PDB file of C-alpha atoms in Angstrom:
ATOM      1  CA  MET Q   1     -13.471   8.933 -15.287  1.00 92.00           C
ATOM      2  CA  ASP Q   2     -14.221   5.389 -16.346  1.00 94.00           C
ATOM      3  CA  TYR Q   3     -13.783   2.547 -13.857  1.00 97.00           C
ATOM      4  CA  GLY Q   4     -13.409  -1.188 -14.217  1.00 97.00           C
ATOM      5  CA  GLN Q   5     -12.927  -4.303 -12.150  1.00 97.00           C
ATOM      6  CA  LEU Q   6      -9.368  -5.273 -11.271  1.00 98.00           C
ATOM      7  CA  GLY Q   7      -9.222  -8.686 -12.917  1.00 97.00           C
ATOM      8  CA  ARG Q   8     -11.805 -11.054 -11.483  1.00 97.00           C
ATOM      9  CA  THR Q   9     -12.109  -9.113  -8.216  1.00 98.00           C
ATOM     10  CA  GLY Q  10     -14.886  -6.792  -7.107  1.00 98.00           C
ATOM     11  CA  LEU Q  11     -12.378  -3.952  -6.690  1.00 98.00           C
ATOM     12  CA  GLN Q  12     -13.167  -0.924  -8.862  1.00 98.00           C
ATOM     13  CA  VAL Q  13     -10.203   1.022 -10.190  1.00 98.00           C
ATOM     14  CA  SER Q  14      -9.854   3.929 -12.620  1.00 98.00           C
ATOM     15  CA  ARG Q  15      -8.980   3.026 -16.211  1.00 98.00           C
ATOM     16  CA  LEU Q  16      -5.785   5.046 -15.848  1.00 98.00           C
ATOM     17  CA  CYS Q  17      -3.326   4.230 -13.058  1.00 98.00           C
ATOM     18  CA  LEU Q  18      -1.127   7.018 -11.671  1.00 98.00           C
ATOM     19  CA  GLY Q  19       2.491   5.882 -11.710  1.00 98.00           C
ATOM     20  CA  THR Q  20       4.704   7.581  -9.141  1.00 98.00           C
ATOM     21  CA  MET Q  21       8.209   6.579 -10.244  1.00 97.00           C
ATOM     22  CA  ASN Q  22       9.123  10.203 -11.001  1.00 97.00           C
ATOM     23  CA  PHE Q  23       8.188  11.386  -7.494  1.00 98.00           C
ATOM     24  CA  GLY Q  24      11.444  12.293  -5.779  1.00 97.00           C
ATOM     25  CA  PRO Q  25      14.099  11.844  -8.468  1.00 96.00           C
ATOM     26  CA  VAL Q  26      12.373  14.099 -11.040  1.00 96.00           C
ATOM     27  CA  THR Q  27       9.310  15.675  -9.428  1.00 96.00           C
ATOM     28  CA  SER Q  28       9.573  17.541  -6.114  1.00 97.00           C
ATOM     29  CA  GLU Q  29       7.462  16.559  -3.119  1.00 98.00           C
ATOM     30  CA  ASP Q  30       5.264  19.669  -3.445  1.00 98.00           C
ATOM     31  CA  ASP Q  31       4.706  19.042  -7.148  1.00 98.00           C
ATOM     32  CA  SER Q  32       4.030  15.359  -6.424  1.00 98.00           C
ATOM     33  CA  PHE Q  33       1.362  16.399  -3.912  1.00 98.00           C
ATOM     34  CA  ALA Q  34      -0.239  18.627  -6.561  1.00 98.00           C
ATOM     35  CA  ILE Q  35      -0.255  15.802  -9.109  1.00 98.00           C
ATOM     36  CA  MET Q  36      -1.856  13.351  -6.674  1.00 98.00           C
ATOM     37  CA  ASP Q  37      -4.494  15.900  -5.632  1.00 98.00           C
ATOM     38  CA  ARG Q  38      -5.247  16.612  -9.278  1.00 98.00           C
ATOM     39  CA  ALA Q  39      -5.493  12.875  -9.983  1.00 98.00           C
ATOM     40  CA  HIS Q  40      -8.252  12.628  -7.376  1.00 98.00           C
ATOM     41  CA  GLU Q  41      -9.998  15.648  -8.892  1.00 98.00           C
ATOM     42  CA  LEU Q  42      -9.954  13.829 -12.232  1.00 97.00           C
ATOM     43  CA  GLY Q  43     -11.346  10.657 -10.643  1.00 98.00           C
ATOM     44  CA  ILE Q  44      -8.126   8.618 -10.719  1.00 98.00           C
ATOM     45  CA  ASN Q  45      -8.242   6.389  -7.647  1.00 98.00           C
ATOM     46  CA  PHE Q  46      -5.538   3.839  -8.605  1.00 98.00           C
ATOM     47  CA  PHE Q  47      -1.917   4.733  -7.719  1.00 98.00           C
ATOM     48  CA  ASP Q  48       1.145   2.528  -8.277  1.00 98.00           C
ATOM     49  CA  THR Q  49       4.540   2.700  -6.584  1.00 98.00           C
ATOM     50  CA  ALA Q  50       7.367   0.431  -5.368  1.00 98.00           C
ATOM     51  CA  ASN Q  51       9.664   0.285  -2.361  1.00 98.00           C
ATOM     52  CA  VAL Q  52      12.734   0.880  -4.556  1.00 98.00           C
ATOM     53  CA  TYR Q  53      11.388   4.009  -6.270  1.00 98.00           C
ATOM     54  CA  GLY Q  54      13.536   7.019  -5.544  1.00 97.00           C
ATOM     55  CA  TRP Q  55      16.552   4.941  -6.535  1.00 93.00           C
ATOM     56  CA  LYS Q  56      18.568   5.463  -3.338  1.00 94.00           C
ATOM     57  CA  LYS Q  57      18.937   2.020  -1.843  1.00 95.00           C
ATOM     58  CA  GLY Q  58      16.897   1.490   1.296  1.00 94.00           C
ATOM     59  CA  GLU Q  59      15.391   4.977   1.465  1.00 97.00           C
ATOM     60  CA  GLY Q  60      12.019   4.362  -0.193  1.00 97.00           C
ATOM     61  CA  ILE Q  61      11.850   8.012  -1.228  1.00 98.00           C
ATOM     62  CA  THR Q  62       8.701   7.743  -3.337  1.00 98.00           C
ATOM     63  CA  GLU Q  63       6.756   5.750  -0.749  1.00 98.00           C
ATOM     64  CA  ASN Q  64       7.725   8.370   1.838  1.00 98.00           C
ATOM     65  CA  ILE Q  65       6.337  11.142  -0.378  1.00 98.00           C
ATOM     66  CA  ILE Q  66       3.064   9.232  -0.718  1.00 98.00           C
ATOM     67  CA  GLY Q  67       3.010   8.755   3.058  1.00 98.00           C
ATOM     68  CA  HIS Q  68       3.444  12.482   3.657  1.00 98.00           C
ATOM     69  CA  TRP Q  69       0.582  13.112   1.230  1.00 98.00           C
ATOM     70  CA  PHE Q  70      -1.679  10.581   2.954  1.00 98.00           C
ATOM     71  CA  ALA Q  71      -0.849  12.184   6.319  1.00 98.00           C
ATOM     72  CA  GLN Q  72      -2.523  15.413   5.208  1.00 98.00           C
ATOM     73  CA  GLY Q  73      -5.849  13.640   5.637  1.00 98.00           C
ATOM     74  CA  GLY Q  74      -8.884  14.887   3.779  1.00 98.00           C
ATOM     75  CA  GLY Q  75      -9.813  11.358   2.675  1.00 98.00           C
ATOM     76  CA  ARG Q  76      -6.637  10.989   0.608  1.00 98.00           C
ATOM     77  CA  ARG Q  77      -5.884   7.477   1.826  1.00 98.00           C
ATOM     78  CA  GLU Q  78      -9.495   6.333   1.840  1.00 98.00           C
ATOM     79  CA  ARG Q  79     -10.020   7.441  -1.768  1.00 98.00           C
ATOM     80  CA  THR Q  80      -6.856   5.748  -3.036  1.00 98.00           C
ATOM     81  CA  VAL Q  81      -6.319   2.164  -4.126  1.00 98.00           C
ATOM     82  CA  ILE Q  82      -2.595   2.014  -3.418  1.00 98.00           C
ATOM     83  CA  ALA Q  83      -0.434  -0.587  -5.125  1.00 98.00           C
ATOM     84  CA  THR Q  84       3.198  -1.078  -4.220  1.00 98.00           C
ATOM     85  CA  LYS Q  85       5.845  -3.637  -5.074  1.00 98.00           C
ATOM     86  CA  LEU Q  86       8.708  -5.541  -3.470  1.00 98.00           C
ATOM     87  CA  TYR Q  87      11.653  -7.524  -4.829  1.00 98.00           C
ATOM     88  CA  GLY Q  88      14.539  -5.094  -5.355  1.00 98.00           C
ATOM     89  CA  ASP Q  89      17.320  -4.887  -2.793  1.00 98.00           C
ATOM     90  CA  MET Q  90      16.646  -2.378  -0.022  1.00 98.00           C
ATOM     91  CA  GLY Q  91      20.014  -2.972   1.635  1.00 97.00           C
ATOM     92  CA  ASP Q  92      23.345  -4.750   1.258  1.00 97.00           C
ATOM     93  CA  TRP Q  93      22.687  -7.488   3.824  1.00 96.00           C
ATOM     94  CA  PRO Q  94      21.273 -10.915   2.861  1.00 96.00           C
ATOM     95  CA  ASN Q  95      17.469 -11.207   2.736  1.00 96.00           C
ATOM     96  CA  GLU Q  96      16.863  -7.506   2.051  1.00 97.00           C
ATOM     97  CA  GLY Q  97      15.430  -8.232  -1.376  1.00 98.00           C
ATOM     98  CA  ARG Q  98      13.579 -10.825  -3.455  1.00 98.00           C
ATOM     99  CA  LEU Q  99      10.587 -12.900  -2.318  1.00 98.00           C
ATOM    100  CA  SER Q 100      11.594 -14.998   0.678  1.00 98.00           C
ATOM    101  CA  ALA Q 101       9.037 -15.165   3.486  1.00 98.00           C
ATOM    102  CA  LEU Q 102      11.441 -13.138   5.619  1.00 98.00           C
ATOM    103  CA  ASN Q 103      11.777 -10.314   3.110  1.00 98.00           C
ATOM    104  CA  ILE Q 104       8.058 -10.291   2.328  1.00 98.00           C
ATOM    105  CA  ARG Q 105       7.299  -9.739   6.017  1.00 98.00           C
ATOM    106  CA  ARG Q 106       9.958  -7.073   6.522  1.00 98.00           C
ATOM    107  CA  ALA Q 107       9.347  -5.289   3.229  1.00 98.00           C
ATOM    108  CA  CYS Q 108       5.610  -5.057   3.844  1.00 98.00           C
ATOM    109  CA  ASP Q 109       6.073  -3.577   7.325  1.00 98.00           C
ATOM    110  CA  ALA Q 110       8.597  -1.077   5.975  1.00 98.00           C
ATOM    111  CA  SER Q 111       6.275   0.024   3.146  1.00 98.00           C
ATOM    112  CA  LEU Q 112       3.383   0.432   5.574  1.00 98.00           C
ATOM    113  CA  LYS Q 113       5.534   2.630   7.792  1.00 98.00           C
ATOM    114  CA  ARG Q 114       6.793   4.780   4.920  1.00 98.00           C
ATOM    115  CA  MET Q 115       3.331   5.266   3.456  1.00 98.00           C
ATOM    116  CA  GLN Q 116       1.785   5.907   6.891  1.00 98.00           C
ATOM    117  CA  THR Q 117      -1.029   3.443   6.346  1.00 98.00           C
ATOM    118  CA  ASP Q 118      -2.107   0.216   8.017  1.00 98.00           C
ATOM    119  CA  TYR Q 119      -2.885  -1.723   4.846  1.00 98.00           C
ATOM    120  CA  ILE Q 120      -1.843  -2.021   1.190  1.00 98.00           C
ATOM    121  CA  ASP Q 121      -4.597  -2.583  -1.341  1.00 98.00           C
ATOM    122  CA  LEU Q 122      -2.473  -4.409  -3.947  1.00 98.00           C
ATOM    123  CA  TYR Q 123       0.890  -5.905  -2.976  1.00 99.00           C
ATOM    124  CA  GLN Q 124       2.893  -6.918  -6.030  1.00 98.00           C
ATOM    125  CA  ALA Q 125       5.973  -9.028  -6.652  1.00 98.00           C
ATOM    126  CA  HIS Q 126       8.111  -6.677  -8.771  1.00 98.00           C
ATOM    127  CA  HIS Q 127       9.788  -9.617 -10.511  1.00 98.00           C
ATOM    128  CA  VAL Q 128       9.705 -13.385 -10.394  1.00 98.00           C
ATOM    129  CA  ASP Q 129      12.097 -14.915  -7.841  1.00 98.00           C
ATOM    130  CA  ARG Q 130      13.329 -18.186  -9.287  1.00 97.00           C
ATOM    131  CA  ASN Q 131      14.929 -19.169  -5.974  1.00 97.00           C
ATOM    132  CA  THR Q 132      11.759 -18.964  -3.873  1.00 98.00           C
ATOM    133  CA  PRO Q 133       9.054 -21.617  -4.310  1.00 98.00           C
ATOM    134  CA  PHE Q 134       5.526 -20.342  -4.738  1.00 98.00           C
ATOM    135  CA  GLU Q 135       4.454 -22.362  -1.687  1.00 98.00           C
ATOM    136  CA  GLU Q 136       6.671 -20.117   0.450  1.00 98.00           C
ATOM    137  CA  PHE Q 137       5.503 -16.991  -1.383  1.00 98.00           C
ATOM    138  CA  TRP Q 138       1.829 -17.765  -0.812  1.00 98.00           C
ATOM    139  CA  GLU Q 139       2.259 -18.764   2.822  1.00 98.00           C
ATOM    140  CA  ALA Q 140       3.881 -15.381   3.522  1.00 98.00           C
ATOM    141  CA  MET Q 141       1.252 -13.448   1.536  1.00 98.00           C
ATOM    142  CA  ASP Q 142      -1.621 -15.326   3.183  1.00 98.00           C
ATOM    143  CA  ILE Q 143      -0.256 -14.402   6.602  1.00 98.00           C
ATOM    144  CA  LEU Q 144      -0.172 -10.735   5.588  1.00 98.00           C
ATOM    145  CA  LYS Q 145      -3.776 -11.035   4.455  1.00 98.00           C
ATOM    146  CA  GLN Q 146      -4.798 -12.648   7.738  1.00 98.00           C
ATOM    147  CA  GLN Q 147      -3.101  -9.807   9.581  1.00 98.00           C
ATOM    148  CA  GLY Q 148      -5.037  -7.274   7.516  1.00 98.00           C
ATOM    149  CA  LYS Q 149      -1.862  -5.738   6.103  1.00 98.00           C
ATOM    150  CA  ILE Q 150      -2.661  -6.441   2.424  1.00 98.00           C
ATOM    151  CA  LEU Q 151      -5.881  -7.076   0.519  1.00 98.00           C
ATOM    152  CA  TYR Q 152      -4.829  -8.384  -2.901  1.00 98.00           C
ATOM    153  CA  VAL Q 153      -1.673  -9.847  -4.433  1.00 98.00           C
ATOM    154  CA  GLY Q 154      -0.356  -9.084  -7.902  1.00 98.00           C
ATOM    155  CA  SER Q 155       2.678  -9.863 -10.008  1.00 98.00           C
ATOM    156  CA  SER Q 156       4.923  -7.834 -12.272  1.00 98.00           C
ATOM    157  CA  ASN Q 157       7.248  -8.993 -15.039  1.00 98.00           C
ATOM    158  CA  PHE Q 158       6.041 -12.597 -14.797  1.00 98.00           C
ATOM    159  CA  ALA Q 159       6.110 -14.910 -17.813  1.00 98.00           C
ATOM    160  CA  GLY Q 160       2.916 -16.741 -18.698  1.00 98.00           C
ATOM    161  CA  TRP Q 161       4.150 -19.975 -17.149  1.00 98.00           C
ATOM    162  CA  HIS Q 162       5.093 -18.146 -13.943  1.00 98.00           C
ATOM    163  CA  ILE Q 163       1.500 -16.940 -13.701  1.00 98.00           C
ATOM    164  CA  ALA Q 164       0.267 -20.494 -14.245  1.00 98.00           C
ATOM    165  CA  LYS Q 165       2.593 -21.900 -11.559  1.00 98.00           C
ATOM    166  CA  ALA Q 166       1.607 -19.180  -9.116  1.00 98.00           C
ATOM    167  CA  GLN Q 167      -2.102 -19.705  -9.683  1.00 98.00           C
ATOM    168  CA  GLU Q 168      -1.989 -23.478  -9.409  1.00 98.00           C
ATOM    169  CA  SER Q 169       0.015 -23.191  -6.197  1.00 98.00           C
ATOM    170  CA  ALA Q 170      -2.555 -20.747  -4.803  1.00 98.00           C
ATOM    171  CA  ARG Q 171      -5.404 -23.015  -5.879  1.00 98.00           C
ATOM    172  CA  ARG Q 172      -3.960 -25.869  -3.840  1.00 98.00           C
ATOM    173  CA  ARG Q 173      -4.115 -23.560  -0.806  1.00 97.00           C
ATOM    174  CA  ASN Q 174      -7.691 -22.470  -1.641  1.00 97.00           C
ATOM    175  CA  SER Q 175      -6.287 -18.969  -1.989  1.00 96.00           C
ATOM    176  CA  LEU Q 176      -7.464 -16.221  -4.353  1.00 97.00           C
ATOM    177  CA  GLY Q 177      -4.007 -16.052  -5.917  1.00 98.00           C
ATOM    178  CA  LEU Q 178      -2.821 -13.307  -8.227  1.00 98.00           C
ATOM    179  CA  VAL Q 179      -5.403 -10.744  -9.308  1.00 98.00           C
ATOM    180  CA  SER Q 180      -3.200  -8.665 -11.636  1.00 98.00           C
ATOM    181  CA  GLU Q 181      -0.040  -8.690 -13.720  1.00 98.00           C
ATOM    182  CA  GLN Q 182       1.964  -5.531 -14.372  1.00 98.00           C
ATOM    183  CA  SER Q 183       3.719  -6.094 -17.666  1.00 98.00           C
ATOM    184  CA  HIS Q 184       5.779  -4.212 -20.260  1.00 98.00           C
ATOM    185  CA  TYR Q 185       3.215  -3.688 -23.003  1.00 98.00           C
ATOM    186  CA  ASN Q 186       2.769  -1.036 -25.656  1.00 98.00           C
ATOM    187  CA  LEU Q 187       2.509  -0.731 -29.438  1.00 98.00           C
ATOM    188  CA  ILE Q 188       6.240  -1.315 -29.891  1.00 97.00           C
ATOM    189  CA  VAL Q 189       6.657  -4.038 -27.237  1.00 98.00           C
ATOM    190  CA  ARG Q 190       3.870  -6.571 -27.825  1.00 98.00           C
ATOM    191  CA  ALA Q 191       5.499  -9.857 -26.779  1.00 98.00           C
ATOM    192  CA  ALA Q 192       3.045 -10.132 -23.875  1.00 98.00           C
ATOM    193  CA  GLU Q 193       0.454 -11.169 -26.462  1.00 98.00           C
ATOM    194  CA  LEU Q 194       2.209 -14.527 -26.935  1.00 98.00           C
ATOM    195  CA  GLU Q 195       1.605 -16.047 -23.489  1.00 98.00           C
ATOM    196  CA  VAL Q 196       1.282 -13.450 -20.719  1.00 98.00           C
ATOM    197  CA  ILE Q 197      -2.027 -11.997 -21.898  1.00 98.00           C
ATOM    198  CA  PRO Q 198      -3.590 -15.426 -22.615  1.00 98.00           C
ATOM    199  CA  ALA Q 199      -2.561 -16.520 -19.098  1.00 98.00           C
ATOM    200  CA  CYS Q 200      -4.087 -13.349 -17.610  1.00 98.00           C
ATOM    201  CA  GLU Q 201      -7.330 -13.905 -19.493  1.00 98.00           C
ATOM    202  CA  ASP Q 202      -7.546 -17.580 -18.524  1.00 98.00           C
ATOM    203  CA  TYR Q 203      -6.818 -17.007 -14.823  1.00 98.00           C
ATOM    204  CA  GLY Q 204      -8.762 -13.754 -14.522  1.00 98.00           C
ATOM    205  CA  LEU Q 205      -5.877 -11.331 -13.927  1.00 98.00           C
ATOM    206  CA  GLY Q 206      -6.159  -7.675 -14.810  1.00 98.00           C
ATOM    207  CA  LEU Q 207      -3.274  -6.469 -16.992  1.00 98.00           C
ATOM    208  CA  ILE Q 208      -1.594  -3.235 -15.883  1.00 98.00           C
ATOM    209  CA  PRO Q 209       0.781  -2.146 -18.675  1.00 98.00           C
ATOM    210  CA  TRP Q 210       3.904  -0.236 -17.679  1.00 98.00           C
ATOM    211  CA  SER Q 211       5.772   2.037 -20.086  1.00 97.00           C
ATOM    212  CA  PRO Q 212       2.625   2.390 -22.219  1.00 98.00           C
ATOM    213  CA  LEU Q 213       4.345   4.996 -24.411  1.00 97.00           C
ATOM    214  CA  ALA Q 214       7.594   3.054 -24.823  1.00 95.00           C
ATOM    215  CA  GLY Q 215       9.646   5.546 -22.840  1.00 92.00           C
ATOM    216  CA  GLY Q 216       8.311   8.446 -24.915  1.00 92.00           C
ATOM    217  CA  LEU Q 217       8.712   6.949 -28.397  1.00 96.00           C
ATOM    218  CA  LEU Q 218       4.928   6.917 -28.809  1.00 96.00           C
ATOM    219  CA  GLY Q 219       4.432  10.355 -27.313  1.00 95.00           C
ATOM    220  CA  GLY Q 220       4.970  12.427 -30.446  1.00 94.00           C
ATOM    221  CA  ILE Q 221       8.738  12.270 -30.227  1.00 93.00           C
ATOM    222  CA  LEU Q 222       9.385  13.368 -33.819  1.00 92.00           C
ATOM    223  CA  ARG Q 223       7.510  16.627 -33.458  1.00 82.00           C
ATOM    224  CA  LYS Q 224       9.206  17.270 -30.109  1.00 80.00           C
ATOM    225  CA  ILE Q 225      12.635  16.828 -31.665  1.00 77.00           C
ATOM    226  CA  ASP Q 226      11.587  19.072 -34.537  1.00 64.00           C
ATOM    227  CA  LYS Q 227      10.838  21.761 -31.947  1.00 61.00           C
ATOM    228  CA  GLY Q 228      14.356  21.463 -30.581  1.00 53.00           C
ATOM    229  CA  ARG Q 229      13.648  19.253 -27.566  1.00 57.00           C
ATOM    230  CA  SER Q 230      16.413  16.701 -27.120  1.00 55.00           C
ATOM    231  CA  ALA Q 231      15.998  13.000 -26.430  1.00 68.00           C
ATOM    232  CA  SER Q 232      18.182  10.863 -24.208  1.00 78.00           C
ATOM    233  CA  GLU Q 233      20.878   8.784 -25.846  1.00 83.00           C
ATOM    234  CA  VAL Q 234      18.897   5.594 -25.226  1.00 83.00           C
ATOM    235  CA  ILE Q 235      15.693   7.025 -26.687  1.00 86.00           C
ATOM    236  CA  ALA Q 236      17.622   8.440 -29.662  1.00 86.00           C
ATOM    237  CA  ARG Q 237      18.968   4.939 -30.438  1.00 90.00           C
ATOM    238  CA  GLU Q 238      15.514   3.401 -30.127  1.00 90.00           C
ATOM    239  CA  LEU Q 239      14.060   6.118 -32.323  1.00 92.00           C
ATOM    240  CA  GLU Q 240      16.467   5.297 -35.131  1.00 93.00           C
ATOM    241  CA  LYS Q 241      15.578   1.625 -34.807  1.00 93.00           C
ATOM    242  CA  HIS Q 242      11.840   2.317 -35.131  1.00 95.00           C
ATOM    243  CA  ARG Q 243      11.844   5.606 -37.066  1.00 95.00           C
ATOM    244  CA  ASP Q 244       9.908   4.332 -40.083  1.00 97.00           C
ATOM    245  CA  LYS Q 245       7.075   2.961 -37.944  1.00 97.00           C
ATOM    246  CA  ILE Q 246       6.956   6.040 -35.740  1.00 97.00           C
ATOM    247  CA  GLU Q 247       6.793   8.341 -38.769  1.00 97.00           C
ATOM    248  CA  ARG Q 248       3.826   6.357 -40.093  1.00 98.00           C
ATOM    249  CA  TYR Q 249       2.224   6.299 -36.641  1.00 98.00           C
ATOM    250  CA  GLU Q 250       2.486  10.040 -36.086  1.00 97.00           C
ATOM    251  CA  ALA Q 251       1.109  10.682 -39.577  1.00 97.00           C
ATOM    252  CA  PHE Q 252      -1.882   8.448 -38.762  1.00 98.00           C
ATOM    253  CA  CYS Q 253      -2.433  10.304 -35.471  1.00 98.00           C
ATOM    254  CA  ASP Q 254      -2.467  13.534 -37.472  1.00 97.00           C
ATOM    255  CA  GLU Q 255      -5.187  12.020 -39.674  1.00 97.00           C
ATOM    256  CA  LEU Q 256      -7.183  11.267 -36.532  1.00 97.00           C
ATOM    257  CA  GLY Q 257      -6.494  14.751 -35.193  1.00 97.00           C
ATOM    258  CA  GLU Q 258      -5.243  13.281 -31.923  1.00 97.00           C
ATOM    259  CA  ASP Q 259      -2.043  13.459 -29.914  1.00 96.00           C
ATOM    260  CA  PRO Q 260       0.139  10.352 -30.423  1.00 97.00           C
ATOM    261  CA  ALA Q 261       0.488   9.805 -26.675  1.00 97.00           C
ATOM    262  CA  ASN Q 262      -3.272   9.690 -26.242  1.00 97.00           C
ATOM    263  CA  VAL Q 263      -3.717   7.344 -29.190  1.00 98.00           C
ATOM    264  CA  GLY Q 264      -1.123   4.988 -27.680  1.00 98.00           C
ATOM    265  CA  LEU Q 265      -3.005   4.947 -24.374  1.00 98.00           C
ATOM    266  CA  ALA Q 266      -6.367   4.604 -26.122  1.00 98.00           C
ATOM    267  CA  TRP Q 267      -5.082   1.587 -28.058  1.00 98.00           C
ATOM    268  CA  LEU Q 268      -4.196  -0.119 -24.785  1.00 98.00           C
ATOM    269  CA  LEU Q 269      -7.615   0.705 -23.349  1.00 98.00           C
ATOM    270  CA  HIS Q 270      -9.156  -1.099 -26.343  1.00 98.00           C
ATOM    271  CA  GLN Q 271      -7.316  -4.336 -25.460  1.00 97.00           C
ATOM    272  CA  LYS Q 272      -9.747  -6.522 -23.504  1.00 91.00           C
ATOM    273  CA  ALA Q 273      -7.197  -7.830 -20.987  1.00 93.00           C
ATOM    274  CA  VAL Q 274      -6.047  -4.347 -19.957  1.00 98.00           C
ATOM    275  CA  THR Q 275      -7.397  -2.909 -16.715  1.00 98.00           C
ATOM    276  CA  ALA Q 276      -5.405   0.344 -16.602  1.00 98.00           C
ATOM    277  CA  PRO Q 277      -2.199   1.564 -18.260  1.00 98.00           C
ATOM    278  CA  ILE Q 278       0.243   3.226 -15.867  1.00 98.00           C
ATOM    279  CA  ILE Q 279       0.796   6.892 -16.673  1.00 98.00           C
ATOM    280  CA  GLY Q 280       3.852   8.578 -15.151  1.00 95.00           C
ATOM    281  CA  PRO Q 281       3.370  12.346 -15.373  1.00 95.00           C
ATOM    282  CA  ARG Q 282       6.218  14.588 -14.283  1.00 94.00           C
ATOM    283  CA  THR Q 283       3.983  17.675 -14.258  1.00 94.00           C
ATOM    284  CA  LEU Q 284       0.335  18.662 -13.841  1.00 96.00           C
ATOM    285  CA  GLU Q 285       0.177  19.563 -17.513  1.00 95.00           C
ATOM    286  CA  GLN Q 286       1.234  16.060 -18.530  1.00 94.00           C
ATOM    287  CA  LEU Q 287      -1.393  14.547 -16.230  1.00 96.00           C
ATOM    288  CA  ASP Q 288      -4.175  16.738 -17.602  1.00 96.00           C
ATOM    289  CA  GLY Q 289      -3.145  15.867 -21.145  1.00 94.00           C
ATOM    290  CA  THR Q 290      -3.570  12.120 -20.672  1.00 95.00           C
ATOM    291  CA  ILE Q 291      -7.253  12.273 -19.729  1.00 95.00           C
ATOM    292  CA  LYS Q 292      -8.217  12.805 -23.365  1.00 95.00           C
ATOM    293  CA  ALA Q 293      -7.149   9.202 -24.033  1.00 97.00           C
ATOM    294  CA  LEU Q 294     -10.319   8.004 -22.305  1.00 97.00           C
ATOM    295  CA  GLU Q 295     -12.449   9.800 -24.897  1.00 97.00           C
ATOM    296  CA  ILE Q 296     -10.759   8.385 -28.000  1.00 97.00           C
ATOM    297  CA  LYS Q 297     -12.724   5.603 -29.669  1.00 97.00           C
ATOM    298  CA  LEU Q 298     -10.790   3.546 -32.191  1.00 98.00           C
ATOM    299  CA  ASP Q 299     -12.979   1.645 -34.641  1.00 98.00           C
ATOM    300  CA  GLU Q 300     -11.973  -1.625 -36.293  1.00 97.00           C
ATOM    301  CA  LYS Q 301     -10.525   0.212 -39.274  1.00 98.00           C
ATOM    302  CA  ALA Q 302      -8.327   2.407 -37.053  1.00 98.00           C
ATOM    303  CA  LEU Q 303      -7.191  -0.582 -34.997  1.00 98.00           C
ATOM    304  CA  ALA Q 304      -6.308  -2.432 -38.206  1.00 98.00           C
ATOM    305  CA  ARG Q 305      -4.250   0.543 -39.408  1.00 98.00           C
ATOM    306  CA  ILE Q 306      -2.339   0.579 -36.148  1.00 98.00           C
ATOM    307  CA  ASP Q 307      -1.693  -3.160 -36.409  1.00 98.00           C
ATOM    308  CA  GLU Q 308      -0.295  -2.620 -39.888  1.00 98.00           C
ATOM    309  CA  ILE Q 309       2.202  -0.134 -38.489  1.00 98.00           C
ATOM    310  CA  PHE Q 310       3.035  -2.102 -35.338  1.00 98.00           C
ATOM    311  CA  PRO Q 311       2.278  -5.784 -36.022  1.00 98.00           C
ATOM    312  CA  GLY Q 312       1.385  -7.799 -32.939  1.00 97.00           C
ATOM    313  CA  PHE Q 313       1.447 -11.518 -32.212  1.00 97.00           C
ATOM    314  CA  LYS Q 314      -0.961 -14.384 -32.355  1.00 96.00           C
ATOM    315  CA  THR Q 315      -1.069 -16.378 -29.152  1.00 96.00           C
ATOM    316  CA  SER Q 316       1.317 -19.302 -28.734  1.00 97.00           C
ATOM    317  CA  PRO Q 317       1.627 -21.794 -30.357  1.00 97.00           C
ATOM    318  CA  GLU Q 318      -0.235 -20.440 -33.398  1.00 96.00           C
ATOM    319  CA  GLU Q 319       2.313 -17.628 -33.764  1.00 97.00           C
ATOM    320  CA  TYR Q 320       5.000 -20.121 -34.718  1.00 96.00           C
ATOM    321  CA  ALA Q 321       3.132 -23.391 -35.374  1.00 97.00           C
ATOM    322  CA  TRP Q 322      -0.189 -24.548 -36.768  1.00 95.00           C
TER     323      TRP Q 322
END
């Protein structure tokens, strides 16, 4: 396993991050345990979750599964850099969601209880809260740090200017500020290149791409459909929208002799701002299959071919002005 620094911090994390969103709704607790154990065997030390995962309001199903796994001992908690997120509503009463100081305090305590741990390595805002000033956000996060309940703070789904506002607010408090941004980024969705990635690079945030395979579109979907495996209605619509590009992409992967899913992950790992794409295996077999992505080296010619198929963006303002 390869490791890298999380943004400008001294924290070392694996170049692949284990996403746990399937734990509970799709993957059973026993199978989730097996996947997490296997991740450690493979050297993956970076796990990502959120208080809303499990998708039953207020239950925190996925965090509970992780807590049950930690409770088995054997160094599971100590060997894991655990990242979780808050923002989504965990109840129907006011202040049970978003980023007020009150919800930050309550949500953190609830996540700690569910995961059966006394600290969270990376506590992330799952979305920007336009109704909460960053001064309030940082005061609440700094208190959690002082209490030893969290170590680092990250963002998710922030625009570039949100990152800038957050960092300048933190700077005025002499605080470390955000150390990572979890953003929607893959070969099909490259808008982060306009302003989010430049902001991450300038402020020293590690980029943690979610949906690195575009919901399966980059995972060899054409050959799976050819073998009779169905796609969801949403994926089927997206496939028709991008079919020409995906046909060219899968043909190029065949030239390389590599699985399309692994090429998609490898491409992300070649982007200098990226710390670790989030992989979301439903099974052990899927987890084992992703490790090959770390071995794929894409030269300049291969990267140029991929850019021809899936054109990216220049940074702003050069993308649309001189």
